[in-house]
Amino acid sequence: MTQKISLTRYLVEQQRMDGHIPSQLRLLLEVVARACKSISQAVNKGALGEVMGSAHSENIQGEMQKKLDIIANEVLIEANEWGGHLAAMASEEMEGIYVVPNRYPQGEYLLLFDPLDGSSNIEVNVSIGTIFSVLLKPEGAGVSEQDFLQSGAKQVAAGYCVYGPQTTLVLTVGDGVAMFTLDREQGSFILTEENVMIPEDTQEFAINMSNMRHWDAPVKRYIDECLEGKAGPRGKDFNMRWVASMVADVHRILTRGGVFLYPWDKREPEKPGKLRLMYEANPMSWLIEQAGGAATNGKQRILDIEPTKLHERVSVMLGSKNEVDRATRYHGEAA
Ligand code: AHM
Ligand code: MG
């Protein structure tokens, strides 16, 4: 019988093999995984667990918070604050950074997360997830919001956990992408996929088509050509999927390829996009690149963007390399 490899064992072996996961980072990732298990439990209870519905409060983005958004945020903070591996955390659900309280030792890492992405899907029982990104705190005393403002290329770990028909944790520490499925009987994440690779070409795109009239010309051109199918310039038919949970859409792309677009549009032209750079686009872009795909904002590689704000937004195109390259080229040609 082939032996099952738990997340713990995977991380220990990664640490041993090339030493690029220091023990503090290994602890951090185990703690994040444990928090995801708790969130998965809460999500699973649904209407039986008094976790559904609105919390009747707004987050910094001006979006209504759901009870589960707040629960997931608290689970991540409580799990991570005492271990000594972190200096501070930042979350979609908190305006400022959360510095590890003085009563606990401070570590050298910074953790950013979207505790429950796709929360409009909670009530309708469709996949949602937790997205996270890990940075090293720059040298120096104390910790401030400024310390978080590093490009995605500086991430030392990134991943997400998708709560769907299965709970799956997807992780990179810069050595490819690995997927772990939660074994509920054992209570542990088991390695189920290693060296995940996305095909360079695809016939499947993901975009919220209801925004079409607000798109910029290059996005319209790219999607129009897909819609023209075999008879059009692309010479092939395309399929469309849109879950409205980035975790679920990215998970599909990591599993079978595809391209995901949440571009800037004219609804709120002053905002660079809907999705947040530091805890949504950066971790997803790194995972996608690690799997051989590409991620840009239409002009540049997302991982090269130097953030100026914790909750900065960004236009996102990611997935199968040749499609992302094409959509990015259309932006260049239009400019
Ligand atoms: P959230 O973090 O508030 O849940 O918003 C992010 C989500 C993404 O998961 C998803 O891709 C997108 O918003 C869906 O937006 P829309 O409803 O505009 O299609
Ligand atoms: Mg989100």
mmCIF file of C-alpha atoms and ligand atoms in Angstrom:
data_model
loop_
_atom_site.group_PDB
_atom_site.id
_atom_site.type_symbol
_atom_site.label_atom_id
_atom_site.label_comp_id
_atom_site.label_asym_id
_atom_site.label_seq_id
_atom_site.Cartn_x
_atom_site.Cartn_y
_atom_site.Cartn_z
ATOM 1 C CA MET A 1 0.000 0.000 0.000
ATOM 2 C CA THR A 2 1.379 3.416 -0.872
ATOM 3 C CA GLN A 3 1.849 5.583 2.183
ATOM 4 C CA LYS A 4 -0.239 8.685 2.566
ATOM 5 C CA ILE A 5 1.751 11.878 2.931
ATOM 6 C CA SER A 6 0.283 14.348 5.398
ATOM 7 C CA LEU A 7 0.824 18.092 5.150
ATOM 8 C CA THR A 8 3.056 17.863 8.238
ATOM 9 C CA ARG A 9 5.259 15.259 6.614
ATOM 10 C CA TYR A 10 5.347 17.176 3.314
ATOM 11 C CA LEU A 11 6.521 20.322 5.101
ATOM 12 C CA VAL A 12 9.109 18.464 7.195
ATOM 13 C CA GLU A 13 10.489 16.855 4.037
ATOM 14 C CA GLN A 14 10.524 20.186 2.190
ATOM 15 C CA GLN A 15 12.452 21.674 5.082
ATOM 16 C CA ARG A 16 14.919 18.778 5.108
ATOM 17 C CA MET A 17 15.369 18.592 1.345
ATOM 18 C CA ASP A 18 16.457 22.082 0.526
ATOM 19 C CA GLY A 19 16.114 23.910 3.803
ATOM 20 C CA HIS A 20 14.096 26.667 2.215
ATOM 21 C CA ILE A 21 11.275 26.301 4.697
ATOM 22 C CA PRO A 22 12.707 27.482 7.995
ATOM 23 C CA SER A 23 11.017 25.918 11.031
ATOM 24 C CA GLN A 24 9.067 29.117 11.807
ATOM 25 C CA LEU A 25 7.559 29.113 8.333
ATOM 26 C CA ARG A 26 6.714 25.435 8.654
ATOM 27 C CA LEU A 27 4.916 26.154 11.925
ATOM 28 C CA LEU A 28 3.106 29.098 10.338
ATOM 29 C CA LEU A 29 1.806 26.964 7.459
ATOM 30 C CA GLU A 30 0.673 24.222 9.805
ATOM 31 C CA VAL A 31 -1.183 26.751 11.918
ATOM 32 C CA VAL A 32 -2.868 28.300 8.866
ATOM 33 C CA ALA A 33 -3.904 24.798 7.757
ATOM 34 C CA ARG A 34 -5.321 24.098 11.222
ATOM 35 C CA ALA A 35 -7.301 27.334 11.095
ATOM 36 C CA CYS A 36 -8.639 26.340 7.660
ATOM 37 C CA LYS A 37 -9.833 23.058 9.173
ATOM 38 C CA SER A 38 -11.826 25.005 11.782
ATOM 39 C CA ILE A 39 -13.252 27.321 9.122
ATOM 40 C CA SER A 40 -14.177 24.287 7.040
ATOM 41 C CA GLN A 41 -16.077 22.877 10.064
ATOM 42 C CA ALA A 42 -17.979 26.144 10.537
ATOM 43 C CA VAL A 43 -18.789 26.389 6.818
ATOM 44 C CA ASN A 44 -19.980 22.782 6.825
ATOM 45 C CA LYS A 45 -22.438 23.316 9.650
ATOM 46 C CA GLY A 46 -24.279 25.886 7.560
ATOM 47 C CA ALA A 47 -27.774 26.634 8.818
ATOM 48 C CA LEU A 48 -27.285 24.193 11.732
ATOM 49 C CA GLY A 49 -24.480 26.223 13.257
ATOM 50 C CA GLU A 50 -25.856 29.756 13.642
ATOM 51 C CA VAL A 51 -23.141 30.892 11.276
ATOM 52 C CA MET A 52 -25.271 32.014 8.349
ATOM 53 C CA GLY A 53 -26.472 35.454 7.423
ATOM 54 C CA SER A 54 -25.284 39.004 7.695
ATOM 55 C CA ALA A 55 -23.257 40.369 10.598
ATOM 56 C CA HIS A 56 -24.913 43.758 9.947
ATOM 57 C CA SER A 57 -21.529 45.495 9.705
ATOM 58 C CA GLU A 58 -19.367 46.807 6.874
ATOM 59 C CA ASN A 59 -15.687 46.103 6.217
ATOM 60 C CA ILE A 60 -13.095 48.630 5.027
ATOM 61 C CA GLN A 61 -14.135 47.987 1.415
ATOM 62 C CA GLY A 62 -17.671 49.123 2.244
ATOM 63 C CA GLU A 63 -18.993 45.578 1.764
ATOM 64 C CA MET A 64 -21.521 44.002 4.118
ATOM 65 C CA GLN A 65 -19.856 41.408 6.308
ATOM 66 C CA LYS A 66 -21.366 37.977 6.763
ATOM 67 C CA LYS A 67 -21.181 36.187 10.117
ATOM 68 C CA LEU A 68 -18.847 33.642 8.537
ATOM 69 C CA ASP A 69 -16.493 36.388 7.268
ATOM 70 C CA ILE A 70 -16.027 37.507 10.848
ATOM 71 C CA ILE A 71 -15.789 33.990 12.286
ATOM 72 C CA ALA A 72 -13.133 33.029 9.713
ATOM 73 C CA ASN A 73 -11.165 36.197 10.453
ATOM 74 C CA GLU A 74 -11.217 35.495 14.192
ATOM 75 C CA VAL A 75 -10.238 31.850 13.733
ATOM 76 C CA LEU A 76 -7.174 32.880 11.694
ATOM 77 C CA ILE A 77 -6.101 35.526 14.193
ATOM 78 C CA GLU A 78 -6.594 33.361 17.269
ATOM 79 C CA ALA A 79 -4.751 30.429 15.691
ATOM 80 C CA ASN A 80 -1.797 32.543 14.594
ATOM 81 C CA GLU A 81 -1.172 35.140 17.276
ATOM 82 C CA TRP A 82 0.461 33.049 20.016
ATOM 83 C CA GLY A 83 2.871 30.752 18.123
ATOM 84 C CA GLY A 84 5.811 33.154 18.005
ATOM 85 C CA HIS A 85 6.126 32.887 14.217
ATOM 86 C CA LEU A 86 4.421 36.156 13.253
ATOM 87 C CA ALA A 87 5.026 39.855 13.721
ATOM 88 C CA ALA A 88 1.640 40.980 12.380
ATOM 89 C CA MET A 89 -1.341 40.078 10.223
ATOM 90 C CA ALA A 90 -3.507 41.898 7.702
ATOM 91 C CA SER A 91 -6.940 40.903 6.486
ATOM 92 C CA GLU A 92 -9.615 41.921 4.022
ATOM 93 C CA GLU A 93 -11.903 42.230 7.024
ATOM 94 C CA MET A 94 -9.694 44.610 9.075
ATOM 95 C CA GLU A 95 -8.834 48.199 8.217
ATOM 96 C CA GLY A 96 -5.402 48.287 9.838
ATOM 97 C CA ILE A 97 -2.800 45.648 10.541
ATOM 98 C CA TYR A 98 -3.075 43.363 13.589
ATOM 99 C CA VAL A 99 0.208 43.423 15.489
ATOM 100 C CA VAL A 100 0.901 40.324 17.593
ATOM 101 C CA PRO A 101 0.134 41.393 21.199
ATOM 102 C CA ASN A 102 3.044 41.990 23.582
ATOM 103 C CA ARG A 103 2.142 39.008 25.719
ATOM 104 C CA TYR A 104 3.317 36.715 22.917
ATOM 105 C CA PRO A 105 6.751 36.449 21.315
ATOM 106 C CA GLN A 106 7.065 38.151 17.927
ATOM 107 C CA GLY A 107 8.311 36.253 14.916
ATOM 108 C CA GLU A 108 9.710 37.440 11.609
ATOM 109 C CA TYR A 109 6.793 36.725 9.261
ATOM 110 C CA LEU A 110 3.805 38.750 8.083
ATOM 111 C CA LEU A 111 0.573 36.967 7.193
ATOM 112 C CA LEU A 112 -2.096 38.420 4.913
ATOM 113 C CA PHE A 113 -5.441 36.819 4.210
ATOM 114 C CA ASP A 114 -8.884 37.021 2.763
ATOM 115 C CA PRO A 115 -10.515 34.884 5.463
ATOM 116 C CA LEU A 116 -13.556 33.911 3.394
ATOM 117 C CA ASP A 117 -13.424 34.713 -0.281
ATOM 118 C CA GLY A 118 -16.574 34.516 -2.372
ATOM 119 C CA SER A 119 -18.801 35.101 0.625
ATOM 120 C CA SER A 120 -21.788 35.930 -1.595
ATOM 121 C CA ASN A 121 -21.853 32.158 -2.182
ATOM 122 C CA ILE A 122 -22.206 31.125 1.488
ATOM 123 C CA GLU A 123 -26.008 30.965 1.585
ATOM 124 C CA VAL A 124 -26.310 29.233 -1.769
ATOM 125 C CA ASN A 125 -23.968 26.393 -0.737
ATOM 126 C CA VAL A 126 -21.403 27.032 -3.471
ATOM 127 C CA SER A 127 -17.616 26.775 -2.973
ATOM 128 C CA ILE A 128 -15.874 29.517 -0.988
ATOM 129 C CA GLY A 129 -12.376 29.684 0.432
ATOM 130 C CA THR A 130 -9.550 31.246 2.426
ATOM 131 C CA ILE A 131 -6.650 32.900 0.563
ATOM 132 C CA PHE A 132 -3.315 33.646 2.255
ATOM 133 C CA SER A 133 0.060 35.180 1.522
ATOM 134 C CA VAL A 134 3.231 35.184 3.646
ATOM 135 C CA LEU A 135 5.970 37.830 3.596
ATOM 136 C CA LEU A 136 9.108 38.351 5.641
ATOM 137 C CA LYS A 137 9.114 41.424 7.840
ATOM 138 C CA PRO A 138 11.869 43.808 6.753
ATOM 139 C CA GLU A 139 14.657 44.225 9.295
ATOM 140 C CA GLY A 140 14.192 46.851 11.962
ATOM 141 C CA ALA A 141 12.427 47.389 15.224
ATOM 142 C CA GLY A 142 8.650 47.218 15.489
ATOM 143 C CA VAL A 143 6.213 46.548 12.707
ATOM 144 C CA SER A 144 4.079 48.895 10.649
ATOM 145 C CA GLU A 145 1.727 48.829 7.672
ATOM 146 C CA GLN A 146 4.661 49.981 5.535
ATOM 147 C CA ASP A 147 6.381 46.632 6.204
ATOM 148 C CA PHE A 148 3.541 44.886 4.368
ATOM 149 C CA LEU A 149 3.898 46.972 1.206
ATOM 150 C CA GLN A 150 6.099 44.528 -0.695
ATOM 151 C CA SER A 151 5.571 43.210 -4.204
ATOM 152 C CA GLY A 152 4.104 39.727 -4.661
ATOM 153 C CA ALA A 153 7.473 38.551 -5.966
ATOM 154 C CA LYS A 154 8.710 38.737 -2.364
ATOM 155 C CA GLN A 155 6.160 36.212 -1.039
ATOM 156 C CA VAL A 156 7.737 33.261 0.772
ATOM 157 C CA ALA A 157 4.564 31.165 0.827
ATOM 158 C CA ALA A 158 1.074 31.492 -0.616
ATOM 159 C CA GLY A 159 -2.017 29.400 -0.920
ATOM 160 C CA TYR A 160 -5.712 28.951 -0.481
ATOM 161 C CA CYS A 161 -8.123 26.485 0.991
ATOM 162 C CA VAL A 162 -11.304 25.842 -0.960
ATOM 163 C CA TYR A 163 -14.398 24.683 0.931
ATOM 164 C CA GLY A 164 -16.332 22.785 -1.710
ATOM 165 C CA PRO A 165 -17.482 19.194 -2.148
ATOM 166 C CA GLN A 166 -13.991 18.499 -0.773
ATOM 167 C CA THR A 167 -11.868 20.791 1.383
ATOM 168 C CA THR A 168 -8.592 21.253 -0.477
ATOM 169 C CA LEU A 169 -5.526 23.193 0.602
ATOM 170 C CA VAL A 170 -3.298 24.416 -2.230
ATOM 171 C CA LEU A 171 0.163 25.641 -1.402
ATOM 172 C CA THR A 172 3.394 26.978 -2.829
ATOM 173 C CA VAL A 173 6.625 27.815 -1.082
ATOM 174 C CA GLY A 174 8.310 28.582 -4.409
ATOM 175 C CA ASP A 175 8.938 24.962 -5.346
ATOM 176 C CA GLY A 176 5.855 24.183 -7.447
ATOM 177 C CA VAL A 177 2.252 23.772 -6.360
ATOM 178 C CA ALA A 178 0.977 20.990 -4.115
ATOM 179 C CA MET A 179 -2.638 20.110 -3.258
ATOM 180 C CA PHE A 180 -3.832 18.482 -0.043
ATOM 181 C CA THR A 181 -7.303 17.067 0.527
ATOM 182 C CA LEU A 182 -8.786 17.146 4.016
ATOM 183 C CA ASP A 183 -9.372 13.635 5.356
ATOM 184 C CA ARG A 184 -12.180 14.365 7.803
ATOM 185 C CA GLU A 185 -11.889 10.999 9.558
ATOM 186 C CA GLN A 186 -8.186 11.484 10.266
ATOM 187 C CA GLY A 187 -8.480 15.230 10.678
ATOM 188 C CA SER A 188 -5.454 15.847 8.487
ATOM 189 C CA PHE A 189 -4.618 17.236 5.064
ATOM 190 C CA ILE A 190 -3.257 14.518 2.758
ATOM 191 C CA LEU A 191 -1.109 15.237 -0.300
ATOM 192 C CA THR A 192 -3.214 14.425 -3.355
ATOM 193 C CA GLU A 193 -1.427 16.291 -6.178
ATOM 194 C CA GLU A 194 2.143 17.472 -6.628
ATOM 195 C CA ASN A 195 3.890 19.586 -9.278
ATOM 196 C CA VAL A 196 0.564 20.885 -10.562
ATOM 197 C CA MET A 197 0.927 22.255 -14.113
ATOM 198 C CA ILE A 198 -1.571 24.294 -16.143
ATOM 199 C CA PRO A 199 -1.752 23.684 -19.896
ATOM 200 C CA GLU A 200 -0.485 26.691 -21.891
ATOM 201 C CA ASP A 201 -3.575 26.712 -24.112
ATOM 202 C CA THR A 202 -7.185 26.533 -23.118
ATOM 203 C CA GLN A 203 -10.716 26.751 -24.485
ATOM 204 C CA GLU A 204 -12.331 27.915 -21.251
ATOM 205 C CA PHE A 205 -12.617 31.446 -19.900
ATOM 206 C CA ALA A 206 -14.062 32.898 -16.684
ATOM 207 C CA ILE A 207 -15.390 36.437 -16.515
ATOM 208 C CA ASN A 208 -18.548 38.084 -15.187
ATOM 209 C CA MET A 209 -20.235 38.679 -18.571
ATOM 210 C CA SER A 210 -22.905 40.925 -17.030
ATOM 211 C CA ASN A 211 -20.262 43.667 -16.884
ATOM 212 C CA MET A 212 -19.546 43.499 -20.621
ATOM 213 C CA ARG A 213 -20.954 46.946 -21.387
ATOM 214 C CA HIS A 214 -18.530 48.456 -18.852
ATOM 215 C CA TRP A 215 -15.368 46.766 -20.150
ATOM 216 C CA ASP A 216 -12.425 48.424 -21.779
ATOM 217 C CA ALA A 217 -11.842 47.773 -25.528
ATOM 218 C CA PRO A 218 -9.026 45.166 -25.174
ATOM 219 C CA VAL A 219 -11.073 42.999 -22.802
ATOM 220 C CA LYS A 220 -14.068 43.240 -25.124
ATOM 221 C CA ARG A 221 -11.884 42.296 -28.098
ATOM 222 C CA TYR A 222 -10.442 39.273 -26.283
ATOM 223 C CA ILE A 223 -13.844 37.937 -25.149
ATOM 224 C CA ASP A 224 -15.587 38.763 -28.471
ATOM 225 C CA GLU A 225 -13.005 36.671 -30.291
ATOM 226 C CA CYS A 226 -13.562 33.769 -27.883
ATOM 227 C CA LEU A 227 -17.317 34.026 -28.417
ATOM 228 C CA GLU A 228 -16.930 33.902 -32.195
ATOM 229 C CA GLY A 229 -15.720 30.323 -31.761
ATOM 230 C CA LYS A 230 -14.559 28.129 -34.631
ATOM 231 C CA ALA A 231 -15.660 30.605 -37.315
ATOM 232 C CA GLY A 232 -13.810 33.511 -35.679
ATOM 233 C CA PRO A 233 -10.143 34.505 -35.544
ATOM 234 C CA ARG A 234 -9.394 31.996 -32.772
ATOM 235 C CA GLY A 235 -10.591 29.067 -34.888
ATOM 236 C CA LYS A 236 -11.932 27.142 -31.898
ATOM 237 C CA ASP A 237 -14.982 27.092 -29.661
ATOM 238 C CA PHE A 238 -14.726 28.323 -26.080
ATOM 239 C CA ASN A 239 -16.609 27.299 -22.968
ATOM 240 C CA MET A 240 -17.407 29.698 -20.114
ATOM 241 C CA ARG A 241 -17.476 29.253 -16.310
ATOM 242 C CA TRP A 242 -17.960 31.856 -13.550
ATOM 243 C CA VAL A 243 -18.372 30.693 -9.958
ATOM 244 C CA ALA A 244 -18.043 34.194 -8.416
ATOM 245 C CA SER A 245 -15.605 32.695 -5.908
ATOM 246 C CA MET A 246 -12.078 33.389 -7.055
ATOM 247 C CA VAL A 247 -10.823 30.372 -5.100
ATOM 248 C CA ALA A 248 -13.171 28.059 -6.993
ATOM 249 C CA ASP A 249 -12.356 29.603 -10.379
ATOM 250 C CA VAL A 250 -8.603 29.454 -9.718
ATOM 251 C CA HIS A 251 -8.911 25.905 -8.425
ATOM 252 C CA ARG A 252 -10.597 24.854 -11.658
ATOM 253 C CA ILE A 253 -7.830 26.535 -13.656
ATOM 254 C CA LEU A 254 -5.105 24.788 -11.637
ATOM 255 C CA THR A 255 -6.943 21.523 -12.205
ATOM 256 C CA ARG A 256 -7.705 21.687 -15.931
ATOM 257 C CA GLY A 257 -6.487 25.027 -17.292
ATOM 258 C CA GLY A 258 -8.436 28.105 -18.310
ATOM 259 C CA VAL A 259 -8.224 31.842 -17.999
ATOM 260 C CA PHE A 260 -9.787 34.089 -15.335
ATOM 261 C CA LEU A 261 -10.405 37.806 -15.819
ATOM 262 C CA TYR A 262 -11.642 40.381 -13.366
ATOM 263 C CA PRO A 263 -10.594 43.494 -15.291
ATOM 264 C CA TRP A 264 -10.860 47.165 -14.500
ATOM 265 C CA ASP A 265 -14.192 48.456 -15.787
ATOM 266 C CA LYS A 266 -16.126 51.691 -16.110
ATOM 267 C CA ARG A 267 -18.517 51.096 -13.212
ATOM 268 C CA GLU A 268 -16.075 52.612 -10.727
ATOM 269 C CA PRO A 269 -13.351 53.996 -12.992
ATOM 270 C CA GLU A 270 -11.331 55.445 -10.110
ATOM 271 C CA LYS A 271 -10.707 51.925 -8.764
ATOM 272 C CA PRO A 272 -8.048 49.847 -10.570
ATOM 273 C CA GLY A 273 -10.255 46.749 -10.284
ATOM 274 C CA LYS A 274 -12.440 44.826 -7.857
ATOM 275 C CA LEU A 275 -10.012 42.295 -6.471
ATOM 276 C CA ARG A 276 -7.444 43.132 -3.830
ATOM 277 C CA LEU A 277 -3.765 42.941 -4.733
ATOM 278 C CA MET A 278 -2.099 41.862 -1.532
ATOM 279 C CA TYR A 279 -4.286 39.025 -0.257
ATOM 280 C CA GLU A 280 -6.176 37.925 -3.397
ATOM 281 C CA ALA A 281 -4.255 38.652 -6.608
ATOM 282 C CA ASN A 282 -0.685 38.183 -5.314
ATOM 283 C CA PRO A 283 -1.066 34.739 -3.734
ATOM 284 C CA MET A 284 -3.183 33.476 -6.656
ATOM 285 C CA SER A 285 -0.736 34.902 -9.213
ATOM 286 C CA TRP A 286 2.202 33.185 -7.568
ATOM 287 C CA LEU A 287 0.386 29.838 -7.481
ATOM 288 C CA ILE A 288 -0.542 30.236 -11.144
ATOM 289 C CA GLU A 289 3.029 31.135 -12.152
ATOM 290 C CA GLN A 290 4.400 28.237 -10.118
ATOM 291 C CA ALA A 291 2.098 25.984 -12.151
ATOM 292 C CA GLY A 292 3.439 27.356 -15.454
ATOM 293 C CA GLY A 293 0.695 29.929 -16.020
ATOM 294 C CA ALA A 294 0.805 33.714 -16.155
ATOM 295 C CA ALA A 295 -0.845 36.606 -14.302
ATOM 296 C CA THR A 296 -0.945 40.260 -15.348
ATOM 297 C CA ASN A 297 -3.047 43.365 -14.847
ATOM 298 C CA GLY A 298 -3.032 43.930 -18.627
ATOM 299 C CA LYS A 299 0.135 46.009 -18.446
ATOM 300 C CA GLN A 300 2.541 44.212 -16.175
ATOM 301 C CA ARG A 301 3.124 41.055 -14.206
ATOM 302 C CA ILE A 302 0.987 41.242 -11.071
ATOM 303 C CA LEU A 303 3.865 39.991 -8.908
ATOM 304 C CA ASP A 304 5.969 43.015 -9.941
ATOM 305 C CA ILE A 305 3.442 45.626 -8.799
ATOM 306 C CA GLU A 306 4.803 47.719 -5.921
ATOM 307 C CA PRO A 307 1.844 48.206 -3.593
ATOM 308 C CA THR A 308 1.122 51.592 -2.091
ATOM 309 C CA LYS A 309 -1.837 50.583 0.081
ATOM 310 C CA LEU A 310 -2.740 47.524 2.121
ATOM 311 C CA HIS A 311 -6.180 47.225 0.545
ATOM 312 C CA GLU A 312 -5.079 48.233 -2.963
ATOM 313 C CA ARG A 313 -7.188 46.882 -5.810
ATOM 314 C CA VAL A 314 -5.974 45.522 -9.117
ATOM 315 C CA SER A 315 -7.184 44.374 -12.509
ATOM 316 C CA VAL A 316 -6.578 40.631 -12.861
ATOM 317 C CA MET A 317 -5.960 38.269 -15.778
ATOM 318 C CA LEU A 318 -4.534 34.896 -14.888
ATOM 319 C CA GLY A 319 -4.320 31.288 -16.000
ATOM 320 C CA SER A 320 -3.134 29.433 -19.093
ATOM 321 C CA LYS A 321 -0.071 31.253 -20.338
ATOM 322 C CA ASN A 322 -0.865 31.737 -24.019
ATOM 323 C CA GLU A 323 -4.312 33.195 -23.265
ATOM 324 C CA VAL A 324 -3.003 35.602 -20.631
ATOM 325 C CA ASP A 325 -0.211 36.648 -23.004
ATOM 326 C CA ARG A 326 -2.770 37.298 -25.741
ATOM 327 C CA ALA A 327 -5.111 39.347 -23.530
ATOM 328 C CA THR A 328 -2.103 41.326 -22.252
ATOM 329 C CA ARG A 329 -0.903 41.911 -25.811
ATOM 330 C CA TYR A 330 -4.348 43.304 -26.743
ATOM 331 C CA HIS A 331 -3.966 45.816 -23.900
ATOM 332 C CA GLY A 332 -0.547 46.827 -25.223
ATOM 333 C CA GLU A 333 -1.852 47.218 -28.778
ATOM 334 C CA ALA A 334 -4.756 49.380 -27.585
ATOM 335 C CA ALA A 335 -2.378 51.626 -25.666
HETATM 336 P P1 AHM B 1 -15.083 38.974 -1.729
HETATM 337 O O1 AHM B 1 -13.668 38.905 -1.283
HETATM 338 O O2 AHM B 1 -15.809 40.118 -1.101
HETATM 339 O O3 AHM B 1 -15.809 37.678 -1.585
HETATM 340 O O4 AHM B 1 -15.068 39.381 -3.302
HETATM 341 C C1 AHM B 1 -14.214 38.719 -4.178
HETATM 342 C C2 AHM B 1 -15.023 37.848 -5.103
HETATM 343 C C3 AHM B 1 -14.182 36.876 -5.881
HETATM 344 O O5 AHM B 1 -14.064 35.671 -5.179
HETATM 345 C C4 AHM B 1 -14.956 36.704 -7.155
HETATM 346 O O6 AHM B 1 -14.134 36.367 -8.234
HETATM 347 C C5 AHM B 1 -15.586 38.039 -7.343
HETATM 348 O O7 AHM B 1 -15.646 38.653 -6.064
HETATM 349 C C6 AHM B 1 -16.976 37.933 -7.893
HETATM 350 O O8 AHM B 1 -17.451 39.216 -8.146
HETATM 351 P P2 AHM B 1 -18.821 39.493 -8.917
HETATM 352 O O9 AHM B 1 -19.907 39.125 -7.959
HETATM 353 O O10 AHM B 1 -18.724 40.961 -9.233
HETATM 354 O O11 AHM B 1 -18.836 38.638 -10.151
HETATM 355 MG MG MG B 2 -12.150 38.114 -1.429
#
